[in-house]
Coordinates of C-alpha atoms and ligand atoms in Angstrom, one line a residue:
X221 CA 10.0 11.9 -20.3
X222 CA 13.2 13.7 -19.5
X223 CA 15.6 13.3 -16.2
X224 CA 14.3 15.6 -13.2
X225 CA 16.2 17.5 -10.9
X226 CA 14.9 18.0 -7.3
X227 CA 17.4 19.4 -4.8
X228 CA 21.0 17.4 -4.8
X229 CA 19.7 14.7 -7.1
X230 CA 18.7 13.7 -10.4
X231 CA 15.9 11.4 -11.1
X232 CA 15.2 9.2 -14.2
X233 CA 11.8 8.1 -15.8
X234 CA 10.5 4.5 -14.5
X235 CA 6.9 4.0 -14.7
X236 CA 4.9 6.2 -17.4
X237 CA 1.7 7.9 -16.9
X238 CA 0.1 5.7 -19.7
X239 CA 1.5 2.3 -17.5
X240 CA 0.1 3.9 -14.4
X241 CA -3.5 4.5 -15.5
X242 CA -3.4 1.6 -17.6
X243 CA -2.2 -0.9 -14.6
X244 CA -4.9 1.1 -11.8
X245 CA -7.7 0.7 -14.2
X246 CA -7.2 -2.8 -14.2
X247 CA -6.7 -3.2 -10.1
X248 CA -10.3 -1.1 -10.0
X249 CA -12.0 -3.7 -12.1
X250 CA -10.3 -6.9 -9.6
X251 CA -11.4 -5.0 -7.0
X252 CA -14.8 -4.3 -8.3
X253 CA -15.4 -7.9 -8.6
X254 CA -13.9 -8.8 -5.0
X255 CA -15.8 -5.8 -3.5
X256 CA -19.4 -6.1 -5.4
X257 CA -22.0 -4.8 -2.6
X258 CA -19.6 -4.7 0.3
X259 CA -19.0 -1.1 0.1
X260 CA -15.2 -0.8 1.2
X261 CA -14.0 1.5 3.8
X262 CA -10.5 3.0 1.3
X263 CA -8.3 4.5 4.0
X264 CA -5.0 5.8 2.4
X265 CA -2.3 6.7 4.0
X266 CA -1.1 10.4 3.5
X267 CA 0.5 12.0 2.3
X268 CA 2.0 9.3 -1.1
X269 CA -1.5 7.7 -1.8
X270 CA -3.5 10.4 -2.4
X271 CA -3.2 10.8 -6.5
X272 CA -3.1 6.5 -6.2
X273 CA -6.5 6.8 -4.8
X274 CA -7.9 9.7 -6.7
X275 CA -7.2 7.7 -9.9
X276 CA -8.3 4.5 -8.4
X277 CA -11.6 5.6 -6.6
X278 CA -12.6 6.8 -10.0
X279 CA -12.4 3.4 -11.7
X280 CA -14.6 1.9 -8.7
X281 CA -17.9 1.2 -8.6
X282 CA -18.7 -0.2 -5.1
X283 CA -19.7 2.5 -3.7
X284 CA -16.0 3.2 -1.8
X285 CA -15.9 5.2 1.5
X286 CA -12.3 7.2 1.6
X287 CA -10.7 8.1 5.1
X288 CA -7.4 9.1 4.8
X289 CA -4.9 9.0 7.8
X290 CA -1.7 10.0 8.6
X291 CA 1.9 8.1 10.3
X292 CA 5.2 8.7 11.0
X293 CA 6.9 9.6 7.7
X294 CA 10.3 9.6 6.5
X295 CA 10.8 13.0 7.0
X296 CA 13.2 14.3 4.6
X297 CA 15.3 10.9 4.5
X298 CA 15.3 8.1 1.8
X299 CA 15.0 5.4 5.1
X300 CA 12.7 4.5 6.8
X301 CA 13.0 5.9 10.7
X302 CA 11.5 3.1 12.0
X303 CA 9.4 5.1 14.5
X304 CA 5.6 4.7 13.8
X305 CA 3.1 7.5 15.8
X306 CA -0.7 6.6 16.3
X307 CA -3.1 7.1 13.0
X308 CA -4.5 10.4 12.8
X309 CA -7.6 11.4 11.3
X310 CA -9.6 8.0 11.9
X311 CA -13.0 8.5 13.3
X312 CA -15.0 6.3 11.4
X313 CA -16.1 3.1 12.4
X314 CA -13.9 -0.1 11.6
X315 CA -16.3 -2.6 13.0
X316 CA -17.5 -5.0 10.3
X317 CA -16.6 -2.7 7.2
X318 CA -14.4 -4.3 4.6
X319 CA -11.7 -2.4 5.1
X320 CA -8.4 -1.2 2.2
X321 CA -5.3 0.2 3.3
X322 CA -4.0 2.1 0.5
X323 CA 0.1 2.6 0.6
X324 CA 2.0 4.3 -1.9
X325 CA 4.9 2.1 -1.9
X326 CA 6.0 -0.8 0.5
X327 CA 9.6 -0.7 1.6
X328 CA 10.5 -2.2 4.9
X329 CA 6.7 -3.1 5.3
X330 CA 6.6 -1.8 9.1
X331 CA 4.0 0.9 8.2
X332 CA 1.7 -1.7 7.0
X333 CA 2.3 -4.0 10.0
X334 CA 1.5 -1.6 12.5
X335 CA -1.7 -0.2 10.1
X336 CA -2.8 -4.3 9.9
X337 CA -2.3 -4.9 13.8
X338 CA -4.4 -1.8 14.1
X339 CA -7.6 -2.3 12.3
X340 CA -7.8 -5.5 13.3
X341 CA -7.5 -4.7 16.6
X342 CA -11.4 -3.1 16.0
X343 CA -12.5 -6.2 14.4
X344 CA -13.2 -5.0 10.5
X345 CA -15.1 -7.2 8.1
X346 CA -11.9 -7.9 6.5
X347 CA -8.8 -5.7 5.9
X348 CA -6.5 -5.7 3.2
X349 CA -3.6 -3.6 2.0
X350 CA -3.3 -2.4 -1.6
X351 CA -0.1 -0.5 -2.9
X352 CA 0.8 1.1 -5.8
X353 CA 4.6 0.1 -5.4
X354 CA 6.4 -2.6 -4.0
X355 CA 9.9 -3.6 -3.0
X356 CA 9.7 -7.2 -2.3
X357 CA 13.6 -7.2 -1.7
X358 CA 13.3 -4.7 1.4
X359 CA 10.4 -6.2 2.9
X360 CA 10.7 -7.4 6.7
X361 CA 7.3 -6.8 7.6
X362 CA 5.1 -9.9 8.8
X363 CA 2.1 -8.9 6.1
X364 CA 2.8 -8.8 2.5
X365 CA 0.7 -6.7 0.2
X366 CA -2.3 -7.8 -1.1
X367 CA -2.8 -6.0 -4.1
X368 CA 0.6 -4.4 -5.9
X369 CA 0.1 -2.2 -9.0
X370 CA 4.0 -2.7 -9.4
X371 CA 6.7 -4.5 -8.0
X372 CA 10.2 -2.5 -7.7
X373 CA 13.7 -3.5 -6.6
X374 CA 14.7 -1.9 -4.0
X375 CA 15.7 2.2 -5.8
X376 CA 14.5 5.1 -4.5
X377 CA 11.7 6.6 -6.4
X378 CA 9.8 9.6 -6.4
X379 CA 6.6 10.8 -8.4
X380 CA 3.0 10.5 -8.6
X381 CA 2.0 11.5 -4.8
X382 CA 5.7 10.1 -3.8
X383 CA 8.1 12.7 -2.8
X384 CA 12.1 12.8 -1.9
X385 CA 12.6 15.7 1.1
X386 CA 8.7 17.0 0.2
X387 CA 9.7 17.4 -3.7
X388 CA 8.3 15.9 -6.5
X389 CA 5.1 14.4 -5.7
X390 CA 3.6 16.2 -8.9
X391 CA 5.4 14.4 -11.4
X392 CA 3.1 12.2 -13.4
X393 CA 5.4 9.6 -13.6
X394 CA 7.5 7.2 -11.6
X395 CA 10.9 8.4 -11.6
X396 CA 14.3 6.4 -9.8
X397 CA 17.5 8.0 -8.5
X398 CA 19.8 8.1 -11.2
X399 CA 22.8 6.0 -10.1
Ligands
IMP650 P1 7.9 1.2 5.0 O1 7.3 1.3 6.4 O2 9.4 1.0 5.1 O3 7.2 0.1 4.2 O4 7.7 2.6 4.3 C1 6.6 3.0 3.8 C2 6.7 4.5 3.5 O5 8.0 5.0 3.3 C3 5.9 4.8 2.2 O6 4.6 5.0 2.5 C4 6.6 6.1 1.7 O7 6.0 7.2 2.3 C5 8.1 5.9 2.2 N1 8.9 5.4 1.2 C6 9.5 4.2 1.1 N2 10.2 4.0 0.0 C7 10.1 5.2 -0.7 C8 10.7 5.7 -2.0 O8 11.4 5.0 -2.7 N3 10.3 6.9 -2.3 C9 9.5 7.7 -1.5 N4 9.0 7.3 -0.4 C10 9.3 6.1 0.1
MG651 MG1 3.7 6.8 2.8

């Protein structure tokens, strides 16, 4: 893997393909064991997650529902605004599914507070959050992930559904900003 350029700013290789699909294999078989004859409800939240759940729904064999919704993003900023808009795209029902929230990455952890406080508000089964990456040194949030694929400190990164200002989200890699 070689340094990327997107717009202003070079980006260095992190996490590899190989340690990606490697590591989500072995998150599918955990959660084939938790999730044996509950057929989960996967809701992942666009747009990061969606290659994190293509690879993972593939390595699942519960029978997964997928619902993807959309927040507040970033916009074309590496912080997080803080401003969080209503899920859109939900109209499936929450009550008594088993229900996975799958994140890209967790930074501050707000987007996952507000997603928790939401389903639980239609009183799920269970709910759960599930991320690919995690940066426990940002975190603020009052719900830690349940699932991580990989823990991070606290670097922007870009790659593998993640973007910087909509860039990069093809990469098959994890890559960081290049101090
Ligand atoms: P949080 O609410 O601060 O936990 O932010 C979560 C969202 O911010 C993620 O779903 C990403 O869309 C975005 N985000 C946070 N850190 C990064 C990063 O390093 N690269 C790209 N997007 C990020
Ligand atoms: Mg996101």
């Amino acid at each position: 893997m070689e340094d990327v350029r997107i717009k202003d700013k070079t980006f260095t290789p992190y996490i590899g393909e190989a340690d990606l699909q490697h590591r989500i294999k072995t998150l599918a078989r955990e959660l084939n064991e938790v999730y044996l004859d509950k057929h989960p409800l996967l809701v992942p939240v666009l747009n990061g997650a969606f290659l994190f759940t293509a690879d993972l729904i593939r390595e699942m064999n519960t029978g997964p529902e997928v619902h993807f919704i959309r927040v507040s993003s970033y916009g074309n900023e590496m912080t997080s605004s803080g401003n969080m808009k209503v899920p859109l795209g939900l109209e499936t029902e929450i009550r008594g599914r088993h229900v996975i929230i799958v994140e890209d990455i967790v930074d501050s952890g707000y987007t996952c507070d507000y997603l928790m406080d939401y389903f639980q508000s239609f009183e799920p089964a269970s709910v759960i959050i599930i991320t690919l990456l995690y940066k426990p040194a940002s975190h603020k949030g009052k719900y830690k992930p349940d699932y991580v694929c990989f823990e991070i400190p606290p670097e922007f990164v870009v790659g593998y559904g993640l973007d910087y200002a909509q860039h990069g989200r093809e990469l098959r890699g994890i890559y960081r900003l290049k101090a």
